[in-house]
Coordinates of C-alpha atoms in Angstrom, one line a residue:
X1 CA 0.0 0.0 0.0
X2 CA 1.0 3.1 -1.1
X3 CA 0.0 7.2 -1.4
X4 CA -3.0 8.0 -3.4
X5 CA -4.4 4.1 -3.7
X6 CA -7.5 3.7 -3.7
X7 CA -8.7 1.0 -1.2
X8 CA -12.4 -0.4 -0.5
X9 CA -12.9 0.4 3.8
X10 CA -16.1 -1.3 6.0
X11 CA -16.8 1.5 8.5
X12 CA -16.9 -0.3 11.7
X13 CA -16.1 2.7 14.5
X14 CA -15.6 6.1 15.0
X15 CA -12.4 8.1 15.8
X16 CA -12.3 10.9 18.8
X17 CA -12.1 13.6 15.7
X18 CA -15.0 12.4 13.9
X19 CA -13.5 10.0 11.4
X20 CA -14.8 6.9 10.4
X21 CA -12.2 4.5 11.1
X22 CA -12.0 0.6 9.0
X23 CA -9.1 -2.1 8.6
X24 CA -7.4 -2.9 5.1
X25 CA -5.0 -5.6 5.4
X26 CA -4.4 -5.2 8.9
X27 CA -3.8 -1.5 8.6
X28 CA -7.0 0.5 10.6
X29 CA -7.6 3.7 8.1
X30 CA -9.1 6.8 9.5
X31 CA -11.3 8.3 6.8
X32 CA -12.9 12.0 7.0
X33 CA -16.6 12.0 6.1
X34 CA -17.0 8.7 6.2
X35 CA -20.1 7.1 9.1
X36 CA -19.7 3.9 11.1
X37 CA -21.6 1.3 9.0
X38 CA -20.9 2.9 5.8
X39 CA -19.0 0.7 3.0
X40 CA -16.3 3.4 1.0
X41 CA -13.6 3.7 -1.3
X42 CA -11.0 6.1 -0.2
X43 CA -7.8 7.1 -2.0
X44 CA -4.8 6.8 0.9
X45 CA -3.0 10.3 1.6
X46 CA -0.6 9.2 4.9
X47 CA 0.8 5.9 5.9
X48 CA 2.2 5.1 9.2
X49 CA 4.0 2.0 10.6
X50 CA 0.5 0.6 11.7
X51 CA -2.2 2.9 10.9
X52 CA -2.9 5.5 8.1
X53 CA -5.2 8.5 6.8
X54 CA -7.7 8.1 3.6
X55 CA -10.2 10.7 2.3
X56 CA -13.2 9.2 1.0
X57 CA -14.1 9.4 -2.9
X58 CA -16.9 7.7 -2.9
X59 CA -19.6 6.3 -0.4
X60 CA -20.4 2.5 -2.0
X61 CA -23.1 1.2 0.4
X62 CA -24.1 4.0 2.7
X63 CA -24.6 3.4 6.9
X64 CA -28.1 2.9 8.0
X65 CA -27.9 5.9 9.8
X66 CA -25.8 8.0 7.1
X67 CA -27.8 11.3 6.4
X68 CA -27.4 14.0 3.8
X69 CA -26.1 17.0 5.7
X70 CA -28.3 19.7 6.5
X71 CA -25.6 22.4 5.0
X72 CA -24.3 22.9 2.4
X73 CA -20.6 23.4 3.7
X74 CA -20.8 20.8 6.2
X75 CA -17.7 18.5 4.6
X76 CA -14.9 21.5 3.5
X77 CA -15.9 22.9 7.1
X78 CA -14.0 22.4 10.2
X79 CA -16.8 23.2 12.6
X80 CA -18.9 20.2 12.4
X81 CA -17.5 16.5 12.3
X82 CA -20.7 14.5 12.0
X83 CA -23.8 16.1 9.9
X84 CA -23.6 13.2 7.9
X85 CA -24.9 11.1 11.0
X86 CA -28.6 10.1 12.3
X87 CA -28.9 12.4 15.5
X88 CA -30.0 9.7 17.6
X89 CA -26.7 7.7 16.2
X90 CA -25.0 10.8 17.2
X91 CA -26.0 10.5 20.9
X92 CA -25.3 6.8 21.2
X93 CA -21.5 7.4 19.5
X94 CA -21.3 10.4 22.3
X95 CA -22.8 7.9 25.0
X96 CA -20.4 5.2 23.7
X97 CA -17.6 7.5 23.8
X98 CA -18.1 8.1 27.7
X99 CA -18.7 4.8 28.6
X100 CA -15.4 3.5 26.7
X101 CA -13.2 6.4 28.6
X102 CA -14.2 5.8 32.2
X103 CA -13.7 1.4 31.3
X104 CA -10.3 2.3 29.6
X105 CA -9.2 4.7 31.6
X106 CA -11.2 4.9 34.5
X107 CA -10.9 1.3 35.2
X108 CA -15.3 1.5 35.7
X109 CA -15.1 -2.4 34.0
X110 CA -18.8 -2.3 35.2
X111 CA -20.0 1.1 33.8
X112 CA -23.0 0.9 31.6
X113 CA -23.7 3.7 28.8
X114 CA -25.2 6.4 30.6
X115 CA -27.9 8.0 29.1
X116 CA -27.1 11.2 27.0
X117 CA -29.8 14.3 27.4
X118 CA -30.4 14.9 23.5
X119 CA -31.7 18.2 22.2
X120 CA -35.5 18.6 21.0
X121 CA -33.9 20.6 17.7
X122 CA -30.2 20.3 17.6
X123 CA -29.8 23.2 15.1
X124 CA -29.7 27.3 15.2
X125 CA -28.5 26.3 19.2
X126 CA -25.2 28.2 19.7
X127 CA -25.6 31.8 20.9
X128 CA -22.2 32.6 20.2
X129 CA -20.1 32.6 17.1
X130 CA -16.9 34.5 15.9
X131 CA -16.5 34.9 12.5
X132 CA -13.0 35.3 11.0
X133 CA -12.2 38.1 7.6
X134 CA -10.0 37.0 5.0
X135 CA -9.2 37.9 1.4
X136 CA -9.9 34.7 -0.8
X137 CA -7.9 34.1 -4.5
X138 CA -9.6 36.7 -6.7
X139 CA -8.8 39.5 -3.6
X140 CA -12.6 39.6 -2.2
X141 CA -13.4 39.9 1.5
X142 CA -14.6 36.7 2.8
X143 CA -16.0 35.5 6.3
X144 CA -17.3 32.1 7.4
X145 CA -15.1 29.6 9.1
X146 CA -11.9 27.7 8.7
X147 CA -11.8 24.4 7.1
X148 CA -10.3 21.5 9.1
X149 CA -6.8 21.7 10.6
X150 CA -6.3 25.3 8.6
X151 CA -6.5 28.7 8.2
X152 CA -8.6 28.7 5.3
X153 CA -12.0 30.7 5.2
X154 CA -14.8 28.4 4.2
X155 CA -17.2 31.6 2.5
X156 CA -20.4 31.2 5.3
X157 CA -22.6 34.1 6.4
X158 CA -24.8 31.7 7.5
X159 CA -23.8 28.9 9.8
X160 CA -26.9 26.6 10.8
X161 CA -25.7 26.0 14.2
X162 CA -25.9 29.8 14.5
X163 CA -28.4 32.3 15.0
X164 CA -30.5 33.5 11.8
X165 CA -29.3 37.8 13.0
X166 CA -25.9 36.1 12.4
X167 CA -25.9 36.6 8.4
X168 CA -27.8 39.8 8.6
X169 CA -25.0 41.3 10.4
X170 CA -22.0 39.6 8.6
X171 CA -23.8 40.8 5.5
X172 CA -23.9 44.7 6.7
X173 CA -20.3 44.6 7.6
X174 CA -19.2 43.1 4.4
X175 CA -21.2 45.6 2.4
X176 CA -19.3 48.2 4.8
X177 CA -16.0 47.0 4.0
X178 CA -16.8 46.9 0.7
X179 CA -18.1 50.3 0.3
X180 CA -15.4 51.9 2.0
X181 CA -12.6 49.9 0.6
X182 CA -11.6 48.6 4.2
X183 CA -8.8 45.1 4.2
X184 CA -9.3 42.0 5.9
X185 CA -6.5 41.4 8.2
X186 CA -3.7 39.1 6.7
X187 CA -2.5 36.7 9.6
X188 CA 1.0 36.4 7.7
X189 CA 1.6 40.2 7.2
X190 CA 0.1 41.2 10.1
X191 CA -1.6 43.8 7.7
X192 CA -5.2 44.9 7.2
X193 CA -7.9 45.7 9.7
X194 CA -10.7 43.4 10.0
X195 CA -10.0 40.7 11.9
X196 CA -13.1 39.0 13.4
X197 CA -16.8 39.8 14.4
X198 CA -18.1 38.4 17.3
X199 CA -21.9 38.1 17.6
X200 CA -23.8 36.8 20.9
X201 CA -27.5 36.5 21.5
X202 CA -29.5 36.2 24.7
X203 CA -31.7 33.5 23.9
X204 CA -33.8 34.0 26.9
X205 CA -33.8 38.1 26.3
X206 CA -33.8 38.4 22.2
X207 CA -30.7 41.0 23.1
X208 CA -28.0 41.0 20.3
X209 CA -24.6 42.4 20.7
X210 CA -21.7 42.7 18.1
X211 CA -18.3 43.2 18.8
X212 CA -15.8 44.1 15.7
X213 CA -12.2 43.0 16.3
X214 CA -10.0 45.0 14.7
X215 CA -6.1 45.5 14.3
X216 CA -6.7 49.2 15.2
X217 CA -9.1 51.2 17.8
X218 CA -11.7 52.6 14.5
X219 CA -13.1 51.8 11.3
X220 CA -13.7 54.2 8.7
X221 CA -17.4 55.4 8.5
X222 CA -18.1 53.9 11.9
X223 CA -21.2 55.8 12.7
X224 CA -22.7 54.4 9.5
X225 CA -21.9 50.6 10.4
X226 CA -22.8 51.1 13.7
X227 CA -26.3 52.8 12.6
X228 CA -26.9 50.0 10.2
X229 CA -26.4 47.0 13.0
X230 CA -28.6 48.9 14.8
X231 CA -31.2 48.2 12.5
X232 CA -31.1 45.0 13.7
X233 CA -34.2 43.9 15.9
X234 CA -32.8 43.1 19.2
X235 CA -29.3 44.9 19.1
X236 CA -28.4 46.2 22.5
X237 CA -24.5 46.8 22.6
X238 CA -22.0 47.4 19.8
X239 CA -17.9 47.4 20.2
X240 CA -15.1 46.9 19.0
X241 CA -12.3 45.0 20.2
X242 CA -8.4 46.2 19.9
X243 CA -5.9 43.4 19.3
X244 CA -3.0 44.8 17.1
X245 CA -0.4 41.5 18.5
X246 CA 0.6 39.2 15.9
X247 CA -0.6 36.7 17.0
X248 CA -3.9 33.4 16.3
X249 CA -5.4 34.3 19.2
X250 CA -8.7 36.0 18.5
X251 CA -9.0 38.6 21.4
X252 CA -7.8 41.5 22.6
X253 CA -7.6 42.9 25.8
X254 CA -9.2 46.1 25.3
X255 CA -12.7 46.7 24.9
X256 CA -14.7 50.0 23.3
X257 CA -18.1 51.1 23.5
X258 CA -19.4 52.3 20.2
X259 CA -22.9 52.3 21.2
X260 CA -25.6 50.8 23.5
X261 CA -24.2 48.5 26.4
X262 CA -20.7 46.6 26.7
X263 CA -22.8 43.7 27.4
X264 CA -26.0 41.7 27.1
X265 CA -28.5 39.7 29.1
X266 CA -29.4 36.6 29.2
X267 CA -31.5 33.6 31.4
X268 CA -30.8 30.5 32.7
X269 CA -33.9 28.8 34.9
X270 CA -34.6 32.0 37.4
X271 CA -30.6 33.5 37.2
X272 CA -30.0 36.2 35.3
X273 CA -26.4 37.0 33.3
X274 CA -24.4 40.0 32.2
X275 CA -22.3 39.3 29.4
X276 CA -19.8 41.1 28.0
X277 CA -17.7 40.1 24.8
X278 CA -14.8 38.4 27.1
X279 CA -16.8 36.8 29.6
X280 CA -17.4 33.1 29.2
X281 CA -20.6 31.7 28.9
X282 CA -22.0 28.4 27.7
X283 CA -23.0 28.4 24.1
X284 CA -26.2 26.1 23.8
X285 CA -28.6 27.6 27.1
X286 CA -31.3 25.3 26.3
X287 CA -28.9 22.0 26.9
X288 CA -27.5 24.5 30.1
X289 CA -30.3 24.5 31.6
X290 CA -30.5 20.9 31.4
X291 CA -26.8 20.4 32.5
X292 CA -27.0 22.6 35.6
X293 CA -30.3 21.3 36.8
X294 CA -28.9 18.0 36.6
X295 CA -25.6 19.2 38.8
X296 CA -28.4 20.9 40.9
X297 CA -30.3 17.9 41.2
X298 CA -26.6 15.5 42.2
X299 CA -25.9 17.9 44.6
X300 CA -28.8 17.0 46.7
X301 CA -28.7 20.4 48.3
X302 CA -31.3 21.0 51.5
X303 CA -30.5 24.7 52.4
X304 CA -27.5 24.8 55.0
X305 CA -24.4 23.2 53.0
X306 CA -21.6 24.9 52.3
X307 CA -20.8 24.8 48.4
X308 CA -17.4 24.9 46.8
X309 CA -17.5 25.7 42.8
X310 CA -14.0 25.2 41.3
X311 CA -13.7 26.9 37.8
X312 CA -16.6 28.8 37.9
X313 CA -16.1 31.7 35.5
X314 CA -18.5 34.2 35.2
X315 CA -20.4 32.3 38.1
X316 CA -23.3 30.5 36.2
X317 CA -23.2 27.4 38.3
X318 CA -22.3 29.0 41.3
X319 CA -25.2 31.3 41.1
X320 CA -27.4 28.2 39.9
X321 CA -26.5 26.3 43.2
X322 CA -27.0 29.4 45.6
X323 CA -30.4 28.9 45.4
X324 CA -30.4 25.9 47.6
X325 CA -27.4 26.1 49.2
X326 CA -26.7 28.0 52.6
X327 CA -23.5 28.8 50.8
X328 CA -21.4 28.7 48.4
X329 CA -18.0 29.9 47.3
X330 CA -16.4 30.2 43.7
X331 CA -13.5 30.3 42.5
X332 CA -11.8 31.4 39.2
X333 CA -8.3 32.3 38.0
X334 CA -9.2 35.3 35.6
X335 CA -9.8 38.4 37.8
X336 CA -12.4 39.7 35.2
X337 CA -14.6 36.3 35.1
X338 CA -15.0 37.0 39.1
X339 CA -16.1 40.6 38.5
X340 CA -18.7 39.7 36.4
X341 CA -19.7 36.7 38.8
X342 CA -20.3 39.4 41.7
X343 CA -22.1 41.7 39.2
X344 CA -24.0 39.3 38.8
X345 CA -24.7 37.7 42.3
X346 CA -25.8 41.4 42.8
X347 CA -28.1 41.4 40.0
X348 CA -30.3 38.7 41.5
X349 CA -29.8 39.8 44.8
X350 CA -27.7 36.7 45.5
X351 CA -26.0 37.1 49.3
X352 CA -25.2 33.5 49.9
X353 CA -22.6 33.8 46.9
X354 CA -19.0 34.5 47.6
X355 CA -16.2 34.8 45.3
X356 CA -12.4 34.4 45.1
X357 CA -9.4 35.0 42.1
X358 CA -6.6 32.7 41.9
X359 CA -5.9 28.8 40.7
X360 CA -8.0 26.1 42.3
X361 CA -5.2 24.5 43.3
X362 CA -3.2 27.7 45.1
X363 CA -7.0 28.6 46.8
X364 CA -8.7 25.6 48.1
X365 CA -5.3 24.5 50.1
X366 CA -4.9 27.8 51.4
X367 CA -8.0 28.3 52.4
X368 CA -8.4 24.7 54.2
X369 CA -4.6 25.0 55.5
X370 CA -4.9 28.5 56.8
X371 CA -8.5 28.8 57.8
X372 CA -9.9 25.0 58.0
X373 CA -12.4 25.4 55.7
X374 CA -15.1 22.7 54.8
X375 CA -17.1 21.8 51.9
X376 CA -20.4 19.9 52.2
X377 CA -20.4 19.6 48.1
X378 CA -17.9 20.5 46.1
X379 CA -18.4 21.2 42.3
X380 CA -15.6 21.4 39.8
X381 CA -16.2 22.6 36.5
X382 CA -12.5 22.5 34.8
X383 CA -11.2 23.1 31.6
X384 CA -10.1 20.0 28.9
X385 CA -7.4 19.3 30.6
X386 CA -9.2 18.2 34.0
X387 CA -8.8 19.0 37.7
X388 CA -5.2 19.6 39.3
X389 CA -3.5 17.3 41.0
X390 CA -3.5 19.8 43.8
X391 CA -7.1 20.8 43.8
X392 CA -8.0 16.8 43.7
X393 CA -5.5 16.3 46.6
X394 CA -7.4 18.9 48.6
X395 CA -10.8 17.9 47.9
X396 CA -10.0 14.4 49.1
X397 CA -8.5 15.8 52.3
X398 CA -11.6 17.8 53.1
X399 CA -13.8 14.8 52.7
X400 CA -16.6 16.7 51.1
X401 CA -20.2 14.4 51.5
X402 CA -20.5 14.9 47.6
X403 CA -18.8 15.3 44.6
X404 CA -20.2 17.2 41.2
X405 CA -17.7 17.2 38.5
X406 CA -18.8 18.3 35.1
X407 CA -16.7 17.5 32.2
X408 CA -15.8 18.4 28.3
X409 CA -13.7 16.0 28.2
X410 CA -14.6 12.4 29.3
X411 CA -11.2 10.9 29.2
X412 CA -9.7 13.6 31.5
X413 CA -13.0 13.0 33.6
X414 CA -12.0 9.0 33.7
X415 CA -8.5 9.4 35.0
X416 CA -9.5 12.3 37.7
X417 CA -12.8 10.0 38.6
X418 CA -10.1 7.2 39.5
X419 CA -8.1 9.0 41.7
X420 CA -11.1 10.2 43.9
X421 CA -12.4 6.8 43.9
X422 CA -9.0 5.4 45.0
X423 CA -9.1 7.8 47.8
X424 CA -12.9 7.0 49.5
X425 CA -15.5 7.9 47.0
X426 CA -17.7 5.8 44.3
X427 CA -19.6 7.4 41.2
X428 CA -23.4 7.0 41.7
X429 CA -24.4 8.8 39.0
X430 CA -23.1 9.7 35.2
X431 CA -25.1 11.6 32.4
X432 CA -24.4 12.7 29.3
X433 CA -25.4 16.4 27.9
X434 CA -25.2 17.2 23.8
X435 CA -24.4 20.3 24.2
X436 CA -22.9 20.7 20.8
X437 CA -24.6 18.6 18.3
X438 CA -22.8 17.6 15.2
X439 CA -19.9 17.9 16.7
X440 CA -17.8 15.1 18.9
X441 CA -17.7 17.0 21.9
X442 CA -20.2 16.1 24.6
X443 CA -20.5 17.1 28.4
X444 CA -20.2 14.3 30.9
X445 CA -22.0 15.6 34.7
X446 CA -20.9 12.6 37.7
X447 CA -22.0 12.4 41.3
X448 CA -19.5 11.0 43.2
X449 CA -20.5 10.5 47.6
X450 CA -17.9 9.4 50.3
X451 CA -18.3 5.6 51.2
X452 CA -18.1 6.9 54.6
X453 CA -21.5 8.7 53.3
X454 CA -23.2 6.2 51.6
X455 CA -21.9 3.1 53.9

């Protein structure tokens, strides 16, 4: 076997990235686009020692559960792996794909697939997108989103995943640029001006903001583009953002008020969010609701414990949990997540709610080392790469009657999950949350108690 042959594949699994992975000779291909169950020929582009990479030509007997994609860019477009795919064969893949981390990694040999909480309409769910400008080959301005594992803009003004307001205001600031002759930032000159719009929507409110990021602190003809978003229904807040570094990442530090607020609002259950362009915020609130009713629900909360949130950003759990709790604490390393989270304990008139900057794993040991702090419940939220060894350390040290971790990563989650139950707990509970459908990623939520607890 050799570079560009074309082999016949069965589809008999599905790879972490999406791929639909099948065995030729021994070898297991991983083949973009193609669906477990589907038979494919696919023309081979990289061989390892054991393993290679194919792209699929052709689909030859298609999966019981293959589907035609409900957009039009779905395969040259990074941001979904698996329109091609029934939904409810999404769910059970996602469902699957926990089950398999906390067996392989967890050591759970006993763990059944937990059920995943599936959305009534998985499209139009996202509330957030950012939309990078680029100049394509005949020199126009373009903006959609990058095709897999590159920097090349896919043309899309509307994204299904997204809001419907999002084309209307991709459309007005292409017209703008346009009109006025203004340049697309170039990543590899570090020239040009536009370099992203960020749009966010308060599903719960209807209020829209826009934020331009720029390699500069104006546009030309701002007052015109700013009085055409407005026309918008539902726009609240327009900025612009100022990152002139040379650099991928998309935001700047510095934050301008063109017109309206620097933020929107938006609902989850009876809470009520300020957000600004930097704060973070869950993208799907319909499946957030879900998700943090559920860690409501596993915390078991009567009225008098004392709540620990690790990772809580802007404070959405935290918030969520204070209802029930007799308090809770939160705690989150960037200092302007934390002001938002007491802007916004103030905004529901939130008193059991206290927050703290600094790393999980510098603040809970000081706090239990230097003050003897307790924990009824602790919840940990934590980024992909999972909780620190320091933070789990700690939490196993204060003997906390509950656990709630929540998870975007399930493999993290198994390996942190078999520490804690190494050191005196057991999982009880695990549920999945499609909080990104079309997509691999899933949320994992997991109620761990002490055996001392539960004995």
């Amino acid at each position: 076997m050799k570079k560009d042959d074309l082999i016949t594949l069965d589809i008999t699994d599905m790879g972490t990235d999406g791929e639909g992975i099948g065995k030729y000779e021994g070898f297991t291909f991983f083949v973009k686009d193609a669906v477990d169950g589907d038979r494919v020929e696919a023309k081979i582009m990289k061989m390892k020692k054991n393993y290679g990479y194919a792209r699929l030509m052709q689909v030859l007997k298609p999966s019981p559960v293959r589907r035609e994609p409900g957009c039009p860019h779905a395969r040259p477009c990074g941001g979904c792996q698996l329109q091609a795919m029934d939904y409810q064969a999404q769910l059970d893949l996602k469902a699957r794909k926990i089950q398999s981390h906390l067996i392989r990694i967890g050591g759970f040999a006993d763990m059944p697939k937990p059920e995943i909480m599936g959305m009534e309409n998985p499209w139009r769910y996202r509330n957030k997108a950012q939309f990078p400008f680029g100049t394509d080959r005949e020199g126009r301005t373009v903006t959609g989103f990058y095709a897999a594992r590159s920097h090349q803009i896919i043309p899309c003004t509307d994204c299904l995943l997204g809001v419907e307001e999002n084309q209307m205001v991709l459309e007005k600031v292409l017209a703008h640029m346009e009109q006025y002759q203004i340049p697309a930032y170039d990543e590899r000159s570090g020239k040009g001006l536009v370099r992203h719009v960020l749009i966010r929507k308060g599903f719960a409110t209807g209020e829209l903001m826009v934020c331009l990021i720029l390699n500069g602190r104006t546009i030309k003809a701002l007052d015109r583009l700013s009085a055409s978003l407005q026309e918008i229904p539902g726009m609240t807040g327009i900025t612009i953002n100022v990152n002139t570094d040379n650099t991928n990442v998309i935001m700047g530090r510095e934050l301008l008020l063109v017109w309206g607020r620097g933020y929107i609002t938006d609902r989850i259950g009876n809470v009520t969010y300020q957000i600004s362009p930097l704060s973070f915020y869950q993208v799907n609130p319909v499946q957030t609701q879900k998700l943090y009713e559920t860690a409501l629900e596993y915390a078991d909360l009567k009225g008098t414990e004392s709540v620990w949130d690790l990772y809580c950003g802007i404070g959405t759990i935290s918030l969520f949990l204070a209802q029930k709790a007799g308090q809770v604490y939160g705690v989150e390393i960037v200092p302007e997540a934390i002001e938002d989270a007491r802007a916004n304990a103030r905004l529901n008139g939130i008193s059991n709610a206290e927050f703290f900057v600094g790393k999980a794993e510098e603040v809970l040991p000081k706090k239990y080392k230097e003050e003897g702090i307790h924990a009824d419940v602790i919840v940990v939220d934590p980024p992909r790469k999972g909780c620190d060894p320091a933070a789990l350390a700690t939490i196993v040290r204060m003997q906390p009657k509950r656990i709630v971790y929540i998870s975007c990563d399930s493999a993290t989650l198994a390996r942190d999950l078999k520490y804690l139950c190494q050191e005196g707990y057991e999982v009880r509970k695990v549920k999945g949350c499609d909080m990104f459908a079309f997509t691999m990623h899933v949320e994992t939520v997991v109620m761990l108690s002490h055996k001392k607890t539960t004995a």
